[in-house]
Amino acid sequence: MLLELNGITKQFGDLVANDHIDLTLEQGEIHALLGENGAGKTTLMNVLYGLLQPDEGEIRIEDEPVHLVDPRAAIAAGVGMVHQNFMLIPVFTVAENVVLGFEPTRPFGIIDKKKARAFIRELSERYGLLVDPDHLVSDLSVGQQQRVEIVKALAREARVLILDEPTAVLTPQEIDYLFTVMRSIKESGHSILFITHKLGEVLSVADRITVIRQGKVVGTVKPEETTDDQLAAMMVGRGVRLVVDRGPSRPGEPVLEVGDLSVVRESGVVAVNSVSLEVRSGEILAVAGVQGNGQTELTQAIMGLRPPSAGTVIIRAADVTGATPRHVLRTGVGHVPEDRQRDGLIAEFTIAENLILDAHDETPYAHRGVLDWNAIKSAANERIREFDIRARSVDVPARTLSGGNQQKVIVARELSRDIRLIVASQPTRGLDVGSIEYVHRRLVQARDEGAAVLVVSAELDEVLALGDRIAVMHGGRIVETFDAGEHTREEIGLLMAGSSVNGGGARREGGEE
Amino acid sequence: MSTEVATPPEDGARPRPSAPRRLLAWMISGNTFTVTVLAFFSALVVGAIIIVLATPSAMTAWHYALVSPGTALSESWDAITNAYGALVSGAVGSRQALSETLVSTTPLLMAGLGVALAFRAGLFNIGGQGQLILGAIGATWVGFSMKGLPIVLHLPLALLAAAVFGGAWAFIPGILKARTGAHEVITSMMLNYVALNLLGWILIQSQFCATNPCTDAISKIVVPGARLPHIAGSNLRVNLGIVLAVAFTFGVAWLLQRSTLGFEFRMIGLNPEASGVAGVNTKRLYVVALTMSGMLVGLAGAFSVLGVDYQVSPVYGGTTGFDAITVAILGHGSPLGVALASLLFGAFVSGGRSMQASTGIPLQLVVVIQAVFVLFVAAPGVIRTIYRIRVRRGAERVFGGWG
């Protein structure tokens, strides 16, 4: 056995990211690690690469226990990693990037460029990587940069190559080429751990597939012995379902109308492709989708945080396409941003201050540009009671709160304004069960009070628990919109993974994107 | 009262410990206050070593240290106590000394407030030098060119001109940052050179130059009606400037703590992303914050001209614009902290001059002590290592903004 992970456990506060994970990797094998976002895949790989230390468990390489205290130790043990975000220096050439840190030198410490170049040519040819050592990294396409990362890892004599979501940033042609490269690397006796959440890919390239969900291994299967619906079921789980007590929706007037909205990312990639949707007062529309399929950009465009390239956003019959975030918020929109640490809170600010971030210049918190601290504090005290925020006082910095309580601060802030529409992105990501339940209850309550609610979530359980209607997003498009109960969770899982649903589940060759 | 800490009750119900206990907890947890005091002490020790090295009699005694170590030690001790004694008495030992301390404090405090305000909005205003020069030009120009106005009109006009000039100079890096993303550190710093040379050119123009034809690069003199009045008799230089500077300290503190604008400054200073999501126009605020910062620094130049010098000369303001950065860092970006830091630095300058006069130890010593002090404060790890203080998590971050 080349690599063996035994009972790896890693905990962050209350969150168990990896719960006694066992995994083996044989010589010359491509082993796929499949799971939803937040399942614990990246944590596990960071443990293996020495970026994180496990709380429990051991790692064995060729039956010898190893202690990978940092990436340097991991590299020495023969583990190489290609991150989602490349670690290349754009103004250096390919050769310079590859030899960085172990440069072949001539006397007096002068880098032997000729040797470096020859070395890279040889590697590149052996594995069909098509990498020119003399090109500047900044001139390369994303797919080429990825291959430079692979060369880098191979040049450091990696026997185990970890590819973290390598296809996320690639075009379909580049993905095909990557698989060719992966097979040739495998044939030369290396082993690859391939992290992904895409079903179609693992079936076409992996020798074995291990599915993890909520930090635990669900099972290990061979591609010829499984189908993509079985994998989807393993991924999203049939187990415990979150149930929210809620009556039927009573949809009223449309509050949010998105028409043919498109968003182009800075890199030129079309992130949102002609999306239309409508949310009425008194209903919850849940947008399901695997992370990175345009949901982030969609909510940003609705909130005025990113200019759309085409289409319209209408809120309460007023066109707010391309309006400022402030304007959108003032039309009566509550926004729970996806990345709460970065976009939802100011960690060093107190709870009281965080509770007025987007209303600090409105009555009763301020009059003519002067803050009324008495009003701010008393409102804050009310909120922490009403929303059950567990904190010593409203004067403690938000960073001292747990993730669940931080999210409650955001929810409290957004639901306490006069709102007609709530846009909540991944509202319960990383929260404990109690907080998840609480946030869900609040969103349903807002719906029952007549607000229109748009929930974007990568968690199928959440989508099923909340959505009166469900829209599935994949590859920047809304694949299908339907009433809750119209499709089974397995079918929704397939839609999220980019497969089509033909009367209850497609076979292989899904993902026709 | 004594059981408060021993029995932590459920969340949300824990009473706050008494004020002295909080202060104590704060001090022993390796916080910034302890570090500041210990850093100051350490800087004085370094200064003491320099004093011994700079005192010939003490050095001679050390040549014979093996023969008579007592002499070497007592000579050194005498040198140190003499020098520091002169420093203290020159800073606070007499009415004259106090006056000079406050005179040195005034521009530092104003410029420090300006830099600190920018800090709080996450901006590094390295252009204090240029803004101070522009402010001094504005104040001087209004101060000598208008004649016959009553002081209640003339003085405010001169101050206003300084604020406008300084603010305009800082508006440039602000608008460049907002429109093009150019980093304010680079643009504001480059404008220092422009300002310096602009001053040199203006001083030899006939409208500005003291003499006609212009023989020396020095400006006309501000008329008495535009000067900041003395507040402790005409033979002491201390003037209304320090009073106004203290008022501005409270003003900036109020702005940051009580106004919505200050709240937005603090928001963008600590988390520009979340501020943008909350609907705050971060770009506009960058421009506003830098402009206000430049106005305060411009006033620092006005206070020097209208309170002490009454005319401007080339390279006006010395290093005040840069010292203001030091003062703002030392004061942790808080107005009160800046006031204390600039008072300390003002005392150092005033005391240092009298120490040089009475002991022959060069004024540069105090500059070294100041520098070492700030160095220790900025690198608290050094102080914690020397004095073995426990580190409280999260206590390290003082400023954000290097983006």
PDB file of C-alpha atoms in Angstrom, chain A residues 162-250:
ATOM      1  CA  ILE A 162      -3.187  15.449  -5.005  1.00  0.00           C
ATOM      2  CA  LEU A 163      -5.369  17.355  -7.444  1.00  0.00           C
ATOM      3  CA  ASP A 164      -7.808  19.598  -5.593  1.00  0.00           C
ATOM      4  CA  GLU A 165     -10.878  20.289  -7.759  1.00  0.00           C
ATOM      5  CA  PRO A 166      -8.653  20.454 -10.847  1.00  0.00           C
ATOM      6  CA  THR A 167     -11.523  20.687 -13.324  1.00  0.00           C
ATOM      7  CA  ALA A 168     -13.318  23.582 -11.632  1.00  0.00           C
ATOM      8  CA  VAL A 169     -11.473  26.167 -13.690  1.00  0.00           C
ATOM      9  CA  LEU A 170     -11.116  24.296 -16.973  1.00  0.00           C
ATOM     10  CA  THR A 171     -12.980  24.231 -20.242  1.00  0.00           C
ATOM     11  CA  PRO A 172     -14.384  20.855 -21.406  1.00  0.00           C
ATOM     12  CA  GLN A 173     -11.518  20.396 -23.878  1.00  0.00           C
ATOM     13  CA  GLU A 174      -8.965  21.170 -21.211  1.00  0.00           C
ATOM     14  CA  ILE A 175     -10.683  18.708 -18.888  1.00  0.00           C
ATOM     15  CA  ASP A 176     -10.365  15.949 -21.501  1.00  0.00           C
ATOM     16  CA  TYR A 177      -6.711  16.750 -21.934  1.00  0.00           C
ATOM     17  CA  LEU A 178      -6.163  16.774 -18.191  1.00  0.00           C
ATOM     18  CA  PHE A 179      -7.612  13.266 -17.987  1.00  0.00           C
ATOM     19  CA  THR A 180      -5.219  12.107 -20.695  1.00  0.00           C
ATOM     20  CA  VAL A 181      -2.329  13.551 -18.717  1.00  0.00           C
ATOM     21  CA  MET A 182      -3.603  11.942 -15.517  1.00  0.00           C
ATOM     22  CA  ARG A 183      -3.725   8.535 -17.188  1.00  0.00           C
ATOM     23  CA  SER A 184      -0.184   8.825 -18.486  1.00  0.00           C
ATOM     24  CA  ILE A 185       1.053   9.872 -15.060  1.00  0.00           C
ATOM     25  CA  LYS A 186      -0.687   6.861 -13.600  1.00  0.00           C
ATOM     26  CA  GLU A 187       0.848   4.543 -16.164  1.00  0.00           C
ATOM     27  CA  SER A 188       4.313   5.659 -15.114  1.00  0.00           C
ATOM     28  CA  GLY A 189       3.577   4.335 -11.629  1.00  0.00           C
ATOM     29  CA  HIS A 190       2.483   7.450  -9.802  1.00  0.00           C
ATOM     30  CA  SER A 191      -0.729   7.628  -7.808  1.00  0.00           C
ATOM     31  CA  ILE A 192      -3.279  10.383  -7.931  1.00  0.00           C
ATOM     32  CA  LEU A 193      -5.823  11.551  -5.391  1.00  0.00           C
ATOM     33  CA  PHE A 194      -8.438  13.424  -7.333  1.00  0.00           C
ATOM     34  CA  ILE A 195     -10.821  15.666  -5.414  1.00  0.00           C
ATOM     35  CA  THR A 196     -14.067  16.644  -7.052  1.00  0.00           C
ATOM     36  CA  HIS A 197     -17.777  17.022  -6.651  1.00  0.00           C
ATOM     37  CA  LYS A 198     -18.581  16.161 -10.265  1.00  0.00           C
ATOM     38  CA  LEU A 199     -20.036  12.716 -10.845  1.00  0.00           C
ATOM     39  CA  GLY A 200     -19.349  12.345 -14.538  1.00  0.00           C
ATOM     40  CA  GLU A 201     -15.657  12.980 -14.088  1.00  0.00           C
ATOM     41  CA  VAL A 202     -15.004  10.373 -11.444  1.00  0.00           C
ATOM     42  CA  LEU A 203     -16.739   7.730 -13.472  1.00  0.00           C
ATOM     43  CA  SER A 204     -14.625   8.404 -16.522  1.00  0.00           C
ATOM     44  CA  VAL A 205     -11.187   8.700 -14.933  1.00  0.00           C
ATOM     45  CA  ALA A 206     -11.055   7.104 -11.473  1.00  0.00           C
ATOM     46  CA  ASP A 207     -10.063   3.540 -10.572  1.00  0.00           C
ATOM     47  CA  ARG A 208     -11.753   3.772  -7.203  1.00  0.00           C
ATOM     48  CA  ILE A 209     -14.124   6.329  -5.719  1.00  0.00           C
ATOM     49  CA  THR A 210     -14.489   7.251  -2.071  1.00  0.00           C
ATOM     50  CA  VAL A 211     -17.504   9.353  -1.180  1.00  0.00           C
ATOM     51  CA  ILE A 212     -17.435  11.497   1.928  1.00  0.00           C
ATOM     52  CA  ARG A 213     -20.271  13.405   3.443  1.00  0.00           C
ATOM     53  CA  GLN A 214     -20.249  15.643   6.512  1.00  0.00           C
ATOM     54  CA  GLY A 215     -16.712  14.598   7.351  1.00  0.00           C
ATOM     55  CA  LYS A 216     -17.352  10.872   7.215  1.00  0.00           C
ATOM     56  CA  VAL A 217     -16.574   8.209   4.630  1.00  0.00           C
ATOM     57  CA  VAL A 218     -19.857   6.967   3.145  1.00  0.00           C
ATOM     58  CA  GLY A 219     -18.257   4.248   1.108  1.00  0.00           C
ATOM     59  CA  THR A 220     -15.651   3.260  -1.464  1.00  0.00           C
ATOM     60  CA  VAL A 221     -16.788   1.888  -4.814  1.00  0.00           C
ATOM     61  CA  LYS A 222     -15.402   1.016  -8.253  1.00  0.00           C
ATOM     62  CA  PRO A 223     -16.797   2.922 -11.218  1.00  0.00           C
ATOM     63  CA  GLU A 224     -17.829  -0.214 -13.096  1.00  0.00           C
ATOM     64  CA  GLU A 225     -19.890  -1.303 -10.096  1.00  0.00           C
ATOM     65  CA  THR A 226     -21.868   1.886  -9.648  1.00  0.00           C
ATOM     66  CA  THR A 227     -24.090   4.392 -11.394  1.00  0.00           C
ATOM     67  CA  ASP A 228     -24.231   8.115 -11.089  1.00  0.00           C
ATOM     68  CA  ASP A 229     -27.560   8.068  -9.259  1.00  0.00           C
ATOM     69  CA  GLN A 230     -26.079   5.755  -6.685  1.00  0.00           C
ATOM     70  CA  LEU A 231     -23.139   8.114  -6.265  1.00  0.00           C
ATOM     71  CA  ALA A 232     -25.463  11.107  -6.056  1.00  0.00           C
ATOM     72  CA  ALA A 233     -27.441   9.397  -3.353  1.00  0.00           C
ATOM     73  CA  MET A 234     -24.251   8.654  -1.422  1.00  0.00           C
ATOM     74  CA  MET A 235     -23.112  12.223  -1.815  1.00  0.00           C
ATOM     75  CA  VAL A 236     -26.235  13.995  -0.655  1.00  0.00           C
ATOM     76  CA  GLY A 237     -27.275  11.322   1.819  1.00  0.00           C
ATOM     77  CA  ARG A 238     -30.572   9.733   2.549  1.00  0.00           C
ATOM     78  CA  GLY A 239     -30.124   9.887   6.268  1.00  0.00           C
ATOM     79  CA  VAL A 240     -31.288  12.563   8.630  1.00  0.00           C
ATOM     80  CA  ARG A 241     -33.393  15.206   6.983  1.00  0.00           C
ATOM     81  CA  LEU A 242     -33.889  18.633   8.343  1.00  0.00           C
ATOM     82  CA  VAL A 243     -37.520  19.299   8.792  1.00  0.00           C
ATOM     83  CA  VAL A 244     -38.946  22.751   9.216  1.00  0.00           C
ATOM     84  CA  ASP A 245     -42.492  23.164  10.415  1.00  0.00           C
ATOM     85  CA  ARG A 246     -44.203  25.218   7.836  1.00  0.00           C
ATOM     86  CA  GLY A 247     -47.558  25.534   6.268  1.00  0.00           C
ATOM     87  CA  PRO A 248     -48.214  25.851   2.563  1.00  0.00           C
ATOM     88  CA  SER A 249     -47.031  29.026   0.896  1.00  0.00           C
ATOM     89  CA  ARG A 250     -49.429  31.783  -0.037  1.00  0.00           C
TER      90      ARG A 250
END
